[in-house]
PDB file of N, CA and C in Angstrom:
ATOM      1  N   MET A   1     -70.778  14.810  90.815  1.00  0.00           N
ATOM      2  CA  MET A   1     -69.611  15.476  91.354  1.00  0.00           C
ATOM      3  C   MET A   1     -70.033  16.649  92.246  1.00  0.00           C
ATOM      4  N   TYR A   2     -70.711  17.639  91.669  1.00  0.00           N
ATOM      5  CA  TYR A   2     -71.204  18.804  92.411  1.00  0.00           C
ATOM      6  C   TYR A   2     -72.718  18.865  92.231  1.00  0.00           C
ATOM      7  N   PRO A   3     -73.425  19.603  93.098  1.00  0.00           N
ATOM      8  CA  PRO A   3     -74.873  19.742  92.902  1.00  0.00           C
ATOM      9  C   PRO A   3     -75.181  20.279  91.508  1.00  0.00           C
ATOM     10  N   LYS A   4     -76.270  19.789  90.924  1.00  0.00           N
ATOM     11  CA  LYS A   4     -76.632  20.199  89.565  1.00  0.00           C
ATOM     12  C   LYS A   4     -77.663  21.315  89.600  1.00  0.00           C
ATOM     13  N   ILE A   5     -77.395  22.332  88.799  1.00  0.00           N
ATOM     14  CA  ILE A   5     -78.300  23.461  88.620  1.00  0.00           C
ATOM     15  C   ILE A   5     -78.750  23.430  87.168  1.00  0.00           C
ATOM     16  N   TYR A   6     -80.046  23.606  86.953  1.00  0.00           N
ATOM     17  CA  TYR A   6     -80.585  23.609  85.586  1.00  0.00           C
ATOM     18  C   TYR A   6     -81.034  25.021  85.215  1.00  0.00           C
ATOM     19  N   LEU A   7     -80.731  25.388  83.980  1.00  0.00           N
ATOM     20  CA  LEU A   7     -81.069  26.709  83.478  1.00  0.00           C
ATOM     21  C   LEU A   7     -82.440  26.715  82.828  1.00  0.00           C
ATOM     22  N   ARG A   8     -83.081  27.858  82.891  1.00  0.00           N
ATOM     23  CA  ARG A   8     -84.310  28.053  82.135  1.00  0.00           C
ATOM     24  C   ARG A   8     -83.938  28.152  80.665  1.00  0.00           C
ATOM     25  N   LYS A   9     -84.829  27.718  79.831  1.00  0.00           N
ATOM     26  CA  LYS A   9     -84.563  27.657  78.392  1.00  0.00           C
ATOM     27  C   LYS A   9     -84.104  29.007  77.834  1.00  0.00           C
ATOM     28  N   GLU A  10     -84.767  30.092  78.227  1.00  0.00           N
ATOM     29  CA  GLU A  10     -84.454  31.395  77.668  1.00  0.00           C
ATOM     30  C   GLU A  10     -83.076  31.931  78.085  1.00  0.00           C
ATOM     31  N   SER A  11     -82.529  31.447  79.173  1.00  0.00           N
ATOM     32  CA  SER A  11     -81.211  31.925  79.590  1.00  0.00           C
ATOM     33  C   SER A  11     -80.084  30.999  79.139  1.00  0.00           C
ATOM     34  N   SER A  12     -80.417  29.888  78.544  1.00  0.00           N
ATOM     35  CA  SER A  12     -79.400  28.939  78.086  1.00  0.00           C
ATOM     36  C   SER A  12     -78.607  29.475  76.900  1.00  0.00           C
ATOM     37  N   ILE A  13     -79.218  30.305  76.079  1.00  0.00           N
ATOM     38  CA  ILE A  13     -78.584  30.762  74.840  1.00  0.00           C
ATOM     39  C   ILE A  13     -77.279  31.497  75.110  1.00  0.00           C
ATOM     40  N   SER A  14     -77.309  32.498  75.986  1.00  0.00           N
ATOM     41  CA  SER A  14     -76.088  33.283  76.221  1.00  0.00           C
ATOM     42  C   SER A  14     -74.982  32.437  76.852  1.00  0.00           C
ATOM     43  N   ILE A  15     -75.344  31.524  77.719  1.00  0.00           N
ATOM     44  CA  ILE A  15     -74.337  30.661  78.351  1.00  0.00           C
ATOM     45  C   ILE A  15     -73.715  29.737  77.314  1.00  0.00           C
ATOM     46  N   LEU A  16     -74.514  29.175  76.447  1.00  0.00           N
ATOM     47  CA  LEU A  16     -73.992  28.292  75.401  1.00  0.00           C
ATOM     48  C   LEU A  16     -73.128  29.057  74.401  1.00  0.00           C
ATOM     49  N   GLN A  17     -73.326  30.362  74.302  1.00  0.00           N
ATOM     50  CA  GLN A  17     -72.499  31.189  73.421  1.00  0.00           C
ATOM     51  C   GLN A  17     -71.226  31.661  74.114  1.00  0.00           C
ATOM     52  N   GLY A  18     -71.035  31.272  75.378  1.00  0.00           N
ATOM     53  CA  GLY A  18     -69.791  31.563  76.060  1.00  0.00           C
ATOM     54  C   GLY A  18     -69.834  32.574  77.179  1.00  0.00           C
ATOM     55  N   HIS A  19     -71.000  33.162  77.468  1.00  0.00           N
ATOM     56  CA  HIS A  19     -71.071  34.129  78.556  1.00  0.00           C
ATOM     57  C   HIS A  19     -70.775  33.425  79.879  1.00  0.00           C
ATOM     58  N   PRO A  20     -69.959  34.018  80.752  1.00  0.00           N
ATOM     59  CA  PRO A  20     -69.539  33.330  81.972  1.00  0.00           C
ATOM     60  C   PRO A  20     -70.450  33.516  83.187  1.00  0.00           C
ATOM     61  N   TRP A  21     -71.507  34.308  83.078  1.00  0.00           N
ATOM     62  CA  TRP A  21     -72.374  34.569  84.226  1.00  0.00           C
ATOM     63  C   TRP A  21     -73.762  34.007  84.013  1.00  0.00           C
ATOM     64  N   ILE A  22     -74.350  33.549  85.114  1.00  0.00           N
ATOM     65  CA  ILE A  22     -75.732  33.091  85.103  1.00  0.00           C
ATOM     66  C   ILE A  22     -76.482  33.912  86.146  1.00  0.00           C
ATOM     67  N   PHE A  23     -77.499  34.593  85.695  1.00  0.00           N
ATOM     68  CA  PHE A  23     -78.264  35.450  86.583  1.00  0.00           C
ATOM     69  C   PHE A  23     -79.343  34.659  87.312  1.00  0.00           C
ATOM     70  N   THR A  24     -79.737  35.175  88.468  1.00  0.00           N
ATOM     71  CA  THR A  24     -80.707  34.504  89.327  1.00  0.00           C
ATOM     72  C   THR A  24     -81.977  34.116  88.575  1.00  0.00           C
ATOM     73  N   HIS A  25     -82.499  35.010  87.749  1.00  0.00           N
ATOM     74  CA  HIS A  25     -83.753  34.738  87.038  1.00  0.00           C
ATOM     75  C   HIS A  25     -83.611  33.652  85.969  1.00  0.00           C
ATOM     76  N   GLY A  26     -82.388  33.229  85.657  1.00  0.00           N
ATOM     77  CA  GLY A  26     -82.172  32.221  84.633  1.00  0.00           C
ATOM     78  C   GLY A  26     -82.089  30.801  85.156  1.00  0.00           C
ATOM     79  N   ILE A  27     -82.312  30.637  86.448  1.00  0.00           N
ATOM     80  CA  ILE A  27     -82.164  29.320  87.076  1.00  0.00           C
ATOM     81  C   ILE A  27     -83.525  28.725  87.397  1.00  0.00           C
ATOM     82  N   GLN A  28     -83.651  27.429  87.127  1.00  0.00           N
ATOM     83  CA  GLN A  28     -84.880  26.713  87.481  1.00  0.00           C
ATOM     84  C   GLN A  28     -84.868  26.406  88.977  1.00  0.00           C
ATOM     85  N   GLY A  29     -85.992  26.568  89.613  1.00  0.00           N
ATOM     86  CA  GLY A  29     -86.124  26.209  91.018  1.00  0.00           C
ATOM     87  C   GLY A  29     -85.429  27.183  91.940  1.00  0.00           C
ATOM     88  N   ASN A  30     -85.236  26.746  93.177  1.00  0.00           N
ATOM     89  CA  ASN A  30     -84.611  27.560  94.206  1.00  0.00           C
ATOM     90  C   ASN A  30     -83.534  26.725  94.903  1.00  0.00           C
ATOM     91  N   PRO A  31     -82.350  26.616  94.295  1.00  0.00           N
ATOM     92  CA  PRO A  31     -81.298  25.766  94.859  1.00  0.00           C
ATOM     93  C   PRO A  31     -80.896  26.188  96.268  1.00  0.00           C
ATOM     94  N   LYS A  32     -80.586  25.232  97.078  1.00  0.00           N
ATOM     95  CA  LYS A  32     -80.155  25.481  98.454  1.00  0.00           C
ATOM     96  C   LYS A  32     -78.637  25.350  98.528  1.00  0.00           C
ATOM     97  N   LEU A  33     -77.960  26.386  98.075  1.00  0.00           N
ATOM     98  CA  LEU A  33     -76.504  26.406  98.094  1.00  0.00           C
ATOM     99  C   LEU A  33     -76.034  27.608  98.892  1.00  0.00           C
ATOM    100  N   GLY A  34     -74.864  27.476  99.487  1.00  0.00           N
ATOM    101  CA  GLY A  34     -74.277  28.587 100.216  1.00  0.00           C
ATOM    102  C   GLY A  34     -73.312  29.348  99.336  1.00  0.00           C
ATOM    103  N   ASP A  35     -73.027  30.579  99.708  1.00  0.00           N
ATOM    104  CA  ASP A  35     -72.079  31.387  98.949  1.00  0.00           C
ATOM    105  C   ASP A  35     -70.750  30.657  98.797  1.00  0.00           C
ATOM    106  N   GLY A  36     -70.272  30.588  97.560  1.00  0.00           N
ATOM    107  CA  GLY A  36     -69.005  29.926  97.268  1.00  0.00           C
ATOM    108  C   GLY A  36     -69.120  28.456  96.950  1.00  0.00           C
ATOM    109  N   ASP A  37     -70.300  27.861  97.152  1.00  0.00           N
ATOM    110  CA  ASP A  37     -70.468  26.440  96.827  1.00  0.00           C
ATOM    111  C   ASP A  37     -70.311  26.236  95.320  1.00  0.00           C
ATOM    112  N   LEU A  38     -69.673  25.156  94.962  1.00  0.00           N
ATOM    113  CA  LEU A  38     -69.503  24.800  93.556  1.00  0.00           C
ATOM    114  C   LEU A  38     -70.735  24.042  93.073  1.00  0.00           C
ATOM    115  N   CYS A  39     -71.047  24.209  91.786  1.00  0.00           N
ATOM    116  CA  CYS A  39     -72.194  23.512  91.215  1.00  0.00           C
ATOM    117  C   CYS A  39     -71.961  23.251  89.731  1.00  0.00           C
ATOM    118  N   GLU A  40     -72.588  22.191  89.254  1.00  0.00           N
ATOM    119  CA  GLU A  40     -72.594  21.893  87.826  1.00  0.00           C
ATOM    120  C   GLU A  40     -73.776  22.617  87.215  1.00  0.00           C
ATOM    121  N   VAL A  41     -73.563  23.208  86.048  1.00  0.00           N
ATOM    122  CA  VAL A  41     -74.621  23.926  85.361  1.00  0.00           C
ATOM    123  C   VAL A  41     -75.007  23.120  84.121  1.00  0.00           C
ATOM    124  N   HIS A  42     -76.329  22.947  83.940  1.00  0.00           N
ATOM    125  CA  HIS A  42     -76.860  22.160  82.830  1.00  0.00           C
ATOM    126  C   HIS A  42     -78.016  22.898  82.166  1.00  0.00           C
ATOM    127  N   THR A  43     -78.142  22.689  80.860  1.00  0.00           N
ATOM    128  CA  THR A  43     -79.385  23.033  80.186  1.00  0.00           C
ATOM    129  C   THR A  43     -80.266  21.803  80.359  1.00  0.00           C
ATOM    130  N   GLU A  44     -81.366  21.735  79.659  1.00  0.00           N
ATOM    131  CA  GLU A  44     -82.222  20.548  79.766  1.00  0.00           C
ATOM    132  C   GLU A  44     -81.502  19.279  79.358  1.00  0.00           C
ATOM    133  N   SER A  45     -80.541  19.407  78.418  1.00  0.00           N
ATOM    134  CA  SER A  45     -79.915  18.198  77.877  1.00  0.00           C
ATOM    135  C   SER A  45     -78.394  18.238  77.811  1.00  0.00           C
ATOM    136  N   LYS A  46     -77.770  19.300  78.308  1.00  0.00           N
ATOM    137  CA  LYS A  46     -76.333  19.443  78.098  1.00  0.00           C
ATOM    138  C   LYS A  46     -75.628  20.017  79.321  1.00  0.00           C
ATOM    139  N   PHE A  47     -74.463  19.440  79.632  1.00  0.00           N
ATOM    140  CA  PHE A  47     -73.584  20.004  80.647  1.00  0.00           C
ATOM    141  C   PHE A  47     -72.997  21.300  80.094  1.00  0.00           C
ATOM    142  N   VAL A  48     -73.007  22.366  80.888  1.00  0.00           N
ATOM    143  CA  VAL A  48     -72.512  23.666  80.449  1.00  0.00           C
ATOM    144  C   VAL A  48     -71.189  24.018  81.106  1.00  0.00           C
ATOM    145  N   GLY A  49     -71.049  23.699  82.382  1.00  0.00           N
ATOM    146  CA  GLY A  49     -69.819  24.039  83.075  1.00  0.00           C
ATOM    147  C   GLY A  49     -69.953  23.887  84.572  1.00  0.00           C
ATOM    148  N   ILE A  50     -68.894  24.299  85.258  1.00  0.00           N
ATOM    149  CA  ILE A  50     -68.871  24.299  86.717  1.00  0.00           C
ATOM    150  C   ILE A  50     -68.600  25.731  87.158  1.00  0.00           C
ATOM    151  N   GLY A  51     -69.368  26.157  88.141  1.00  0.00           N
ATOM    152  CA  GLY A  51     -69.201  27.509  88.634  1.00  0.00           C
ATOM    153  C   GLY A  51     -69.420  27.572  90.127  1.00  0.00           C
ATOM    154  N   TYR A  52     -69.330  28.792  90.653  1.00  0.00           N
ATOM    155  CA  TYR A  52     -69.580  28.951  92.079  1.00  0.00           C
ATOM    156  C   TYR A  52     -70.788  29.851  92.310  1.00  0.00           C
ATOM    157  N   TRP A  53     -71.503  29.541  93.377  1.00  0.00           N
ATOM    158  CA  TRP A  53     -72.773  30.153  93.718  1.00  0.00           C
ATOM    159  C   TRP A  53     -72.545  31.422  94.538  1.00  0.00           C
ATOM    160  N   ASP A  54     -73.402  32.436  94.306  1.00  0.00           N
ATOM    161  CA  ASP A  54     -73.320  33.686  95.046  1.00  0.00           C
ATOM    162  C   ASP A  54     -74.726  34.218  95.267  1.00  0.00           C
ATOM    163  N   THR A  55     -75.111  34.394  96.521  1.00  0.00           N
ATOM    164  CA  THR A  55     -76.449  34.909  96.837  1.00  0.00           C
ATOM    165  C   THR A  55     -76.453  36.418  97.042  1.00  0.00           C
ATOM    166  N   LYS A  56     -75.295  37.037  97.054  1.00  0.00           N
ATOM    167  CA  LYS A  56     -75.218  38.453  97.393  1.00  0.00           C
ATOM    168  C   LYS A  56     -75.398  39.396  96.199  1.00  0.00           C
ATOM    169  N   THR A  57     -75.435  38.858  94.985  1.00  0.00           N
ATOM    170  CA  THR A  57     -75.656  39.678  93.800  1.00  0.00           C
ATOM    171  C   THR A  57     -76.670  38.991  92.899  1.00  0.00           C
ATOM    172  N   ASP A  58     -77.052  39.663  91.834  1.00  0.00           N
ATOM    173  CA  ASP A  58     -77.971  39.066  90.864  1.00  0.00           C
ATOM    174  C   ASP A  58     -77.264  38.030  89.984  1.00  0.00           C
ATOM    175  N   ILE A  59     -75.933  38.044  90.002  1.00  0.00           N
ATOM    176  CA  ILE A  59     -75.165  37.022  89.272  1.00  0.00           C
ATOM    177  C   ILE A  59     -75.050  35.822  90.210  1.00  0.00           C
ATOM    178  N   ALA A  60     -75.909  34.841  89.993  1.00  0.00           N
ATOM    179  CA  ALA A  60     -75.989  33.697  90.903  1.00  0.00           C
ATOM    180  C   ALA A  60     -74.823  32.733  90.742  1.00  0.00           C
ATOM    181  N   ILE A  61     -74.338  32.558  89.505  1.00  0.00           N
ATOM    182  CA  ILE A  61     -73.250  31.611  89.246  1.00  0.00           C
ATOM    183  C   ILE A  61     -72.253  32.256  88.299  1.00  0.00           C
ATOM    184  N   ARG A  62     -70.991  32.098  88.635  1.00  0.00           N
ATOM    185  CA  ARG A  62     -69.902  32.514  87.750  1.00  0.00           C
ATOM    186  C   ARG A  62     -69.180  31.239  87.312  1.00  0.00           C
ATOM    187  N   ILE A  63     -69.142  31.026  86.017  1.00  0.00           N
ATOM    188  CA  ILE A  63     -68.549  29.806  85.469  1.00  0.00           C
ATOM    189  C   ILE A  63     -67.026  29.850  85.619  1.00  0.00           C
ATOM    190  N   LEU A  64     -66.460  28.769  86.146  1.00  0.00           N
ATOM    191  CA  LEU A  64     -65.010  28.625  86.278  1.00  0.00           C
ATOM    192  C   LEU A  64     -64.416  27.813  85.140  1.00  0.00           C
ATOM    193  N   THR A  65     -65.156  26.804  84.686  1.00  0.00           N
ATOM    194  CA  THR A  65     -64.667  25.931  83.623  1.00  0.00           C
ATOM    195  C   THR A  65     -65.843  25.377  82.836  1.00  0.00           C
ATOM    196  N   ARG A  66     -65.590  25.063  81.591  1.00  0.00           N
ATOM    197  CA  ARG A  66     -66.611  24.447  80.736  1.00  0.00           C
ATOM    198  C   ARG A  66     -66.361  22.945  80.607  1.00  0.00           C
ATOM    199  N   SER A  67     -65.412  22.430  81.365  1.00  0.00           N
ATOM    200  CA  SER A  67     -65.061  21.008  81.348  1.00  0.00           C
ATOM    201  C   SER A  67     -65.484  20.345  82.648  1.00  0.00           C
ATOM    202  N   VAL A  68     -65.652  19.037  82.586  1.00  0.00           N
ATOM    203  CA  VAL A  68     -65.906  18.274  83.807  1.00  0.00           C
ATOM    204  C   VAL A  68     -64.550  18.028  84.460  1.00  0.00           C
ATOM    205  N   GLU A  69     -64.297  18.707  85.552  1.00  0.00           N
ATOM    206  CA  GLU A  69     -63.032  18.552  86.262  1.00  0.00           C
ATOM    207  C   GLU A  69     -63.221  18.945  87.717  1.00  0.00           C
ATOM    208  N   THR A  70     -62.306  18.521  88.544  1.00  0.00           N
ATOM    209  CA  THR A  70     -62.346  18.847  89.955  1.00  0.00           C
ATOM    210  C   THR A  70     -61.776  20.241  90.160  1.00  0.00           C
ATOM    211  N   ILE A  71     -62.490  21.047  90.924  1.00  0.00           N
ATOM    212  CA  ILE A  71     -62.025  22.386  91.248  1.00  0.00           C
ATOM    213  C   ILE A  71     -61.320  22.295  92.600  1.00  0.00           C
ATOM    214  N   ASP A  72     -60.012  22.373  92.548  1.00  0.00           N
ATOM    215  CA  ASP A  72     -59.211  22.283  93.760  1.00  0.00           C
ATOM    216  C   ASP A  72     -57.975  23.163  93.601  1.00  0.00           C
ATOM    217  N   GLU A  73     -57.040  23.034  94.487  1.00  0.00           N
ATOM    218  CA  GLU A  73     -55.834  23.860  94.436  1.00  0.00           C
ATOM    219  C   GLU A  73     -55.079  23.679  93.123  1.00  0.00           C
ATOM    220  N   SER A  74     -54.988  22.450  92.632  1.00  0.00           N
ATOM    221  CA  SER A  74     -54.245  22.207  91.387  1.00  0.00           C
ATOM    222  C   SER A  74     -54.958  22.841  90.187  1.00  0.00           C
ATOM    223  N   PHE A  75     -56.296  22.920  90.219  1.00  0.00           N
ATOM    224  CA  PHE A  75     -57.049  23.598  89.157  1.00  0.00           C
ATOM    225  C   PHE A  75     -56.614  25.053  89.063  1.00  0.00           C
ATOM    226  N   PHE A  76     -56.588  25.743  90.205  1.00  0.00           N
ATOM    227  CA  PHE A  76     -56.217  27.157  90.204  1.00  0.00           C
ATOM    228  C   PHE A  76     -54.738  27.351  89.900  1.00  0.00           C
ATOM    229  N   LEU A  77     -53.889  26.463  90.392  1.00  0.00           N
ATOM    230  CA  LEU A  77     -52.457  26.554  90.092  1.00  0.00           C
ATOM    231  C   LEU A  77     -52.219  26.420  88.591  1.00  0.00           C
ATOM    232  N   LYS A  78     -52.872  25.461  87.961  1.00  0.00           N
ATOM    233  CA  LYS A  78     -52.740  25.259  86.517  1.00  0.00           C
ATOM    234  C   LYS A  78     -53.213  26.499  85.754  1.00  0.00           C
ATOM    235  N   ARG A  79     -54.365  27.042  86.137  1.00  0.00           N
ATOM    236  CA  ARG A  79     -54.911  28.226  85.454  1.00  0.00           C
ATOM    237  C   ARG A  79     -54.016  29.447  85.635  1.00  0.00           C
ATOM    238  N   LEU A  80     -53.531  29.675  86.843  1.00  0.00           N
ATOM    239  CA  LEU A  80     -52.686  30.844  87.101  1.00  0.00           C
ATOM    240  C   LEU A  80     -51.314  30.706  86.450  1.00  0.00           C
ATOM    241  N   THR A  81     -50.784  29.498  86.389  1.00  0.00           N
ATOM    242  CA  THR A  81     -49.510  29.257  85.713  1.00  0.00           C
ATOM    243  C   THR A  81     -49.635  29.541  84.219  1.00  0.00           C
ATOM    244  N   ALA A  82     -50.736  29.107  83.618  1.00  0.00           N
ATOM    245  CA  ALA A  82     -50.974  29.370  82.191  1.00  0.00           C
ATOM    246  C   ALA A  82     -51.146  30.870  81.942  1.00  0.00           C
ATOM    247  N   LEU A  83     -51.845  31.539  82.823  1.00  0.00           N
ATOM    248  CA  LEU A  83     -52.036  32.982  82.687  1.00  0.00           C
ATOM    249  C   LEU A  83     -50.706  33.718  82.794  1.00  0.00           C
ATOM    250  N   LYS A  84     -49.871  33.332  83.738  1.00  0.00           N
ATOM    251  CA  LYS A  84     -48.555  33.949  83.909  1.00  0.00           C
ATOM    252  C   LYS A  84     -47.714  33.760  82.647  1.00  0.00           C
ATOM    253  N   ALA A  85     -47.704  32.557  82.102  1.00  0.00           N
ATOM    254  CA  ALA A  85     -46.923  32.278  80.890  1.00  0.00           C
ATOM    255  C   ALA A  85     -47.435  33.116  79.713  1.00  0.00           C
ATOM    256  N   GLU A  86     -48.743  33.258  79.609  1.00  0.00           N
ATOM    257  CA  GLU A  86     -49.328  34.060  78.527  1.00  0.00           C
ATOM    258  C   GLU A  86     -48.927  35.524  78.667  1.00  0.00           C
ATOM    259  N   LYS A  87     -48.979  36.051  79.859  1.00  0.00           N
ATOM    260  CA  LYS A  87     -48.621  37.455  80.079  1.00  0.00           C
ATOM    261  C   LYS A  87     -47.132  37.698  79.882  1.00  0.00           C
ATOM    262  N   GLU A  88     -46.292  36.728  80.230  1.00  0.00           N
ATOM    263  CA  GLU A  88     -44.851  36.885  80.062  1.00  0.00           C
ATOM    264  C   GLU A  88     -44.455  37.004  78.592  1.00  0.00           C
ATOM    265  N   ARG A  89     -45.248  36.469  77.688  1.00  0.00           N
ATOM    266  CA  ARG A  89     -44.972  36.625  76.261  1.00  0.00           C
ATOM    267  C   ARG A  89     -44.946  38.092  75.864  1.00  0.00           C
ATOM    268  N   PHE A  90     -45.787  38.890  76.497  1.00  0.00           N
ATOM    269  CA  PHE A  90     -45.888  40.304  76.152  1.00  0.00           C
ATOM    270  C   PHE A  90     -44.870  41.164  76.891  1.00  0.00           C
ATOM    271  N   LEU A  91     -44.374  40.685  78.014  1.00  0.00           N
ATOM    272  CA  LEU A  91     -43.431  41.462  78.812  1.00  0.00           C
ATOM    273  C   LEU A  91     -42.068  41.571  78.134  1.00  0.00           C
ATOM    274  N   GLU A  92     -41.730  40.617  77.279  1.00  0.00           N
ATOM    275  CA  GLU A  92     -40.428  40.655  76.595  1.00  0.00           C
ATOM    276  C   GLU A  92     -40.301  41.888  75.713  1.00  0.00           C
ATOM    277  N   SER A  93     -41.393  42.358  75.159  1.00  0.00           N
ATOM    278  CA  SER A  93     -41.327  43.501  74.243  1.00  0.00           C
ATOM    279  C   SER A  93     -41.983  44.740  74.835  1.00  0.00           C
ATOM    280  N   SER A  94     -42.046  44.816  76.142  1.00  0.00           N
ATOM    281  CA  SER A  94     -42.695  45.945  76.793  1.00  0.00           C
ATOM    282  C   SER A  94     -41.776  46.577  77.827  1.00  0.00           C
ATOM    283  N   ASN A  95     -41.945  47.856  78.018  1.00  0.00           N
ATOM    284  CA  ASN A  95     -41.180  48.521  79.073  1.00  0.00           C
ATOM    285  C   ASN A  95     -42.049  48.790  80.286  1.00  0.00           C
ATOM    286  N   ALA A  96     -43.214  48.152  80.311  1.00  0.00           N
ATOM    287  CA  ALA A  96     -44.139  48.360  81.429  1.00  0.00           C
ATOM    288  C   ALA A  96     -43.725  47.547  82.642  1.00  0.00           C
TER     289      ALA A  96
END
């Protein structure tokens, strides 16, 4: 689906525990991706998620999802709609 990026063994632990960022030093090799390109993230044996690439900071990949899915307009619409519904639960009892 998207280019595959493999993590170094020592950086796989925090990602598997749910951390959403992958730092440059935690990636195997030197991927040829442009800023904003989507990529699949893998350990040696496991799919971890899909994220977007960034060369301008030490955070090389920010995970968007831990599922195999297409990242498109409907992905973001679904996520933002769910976020709005979650926040509206709290607005009923708030004067903010």
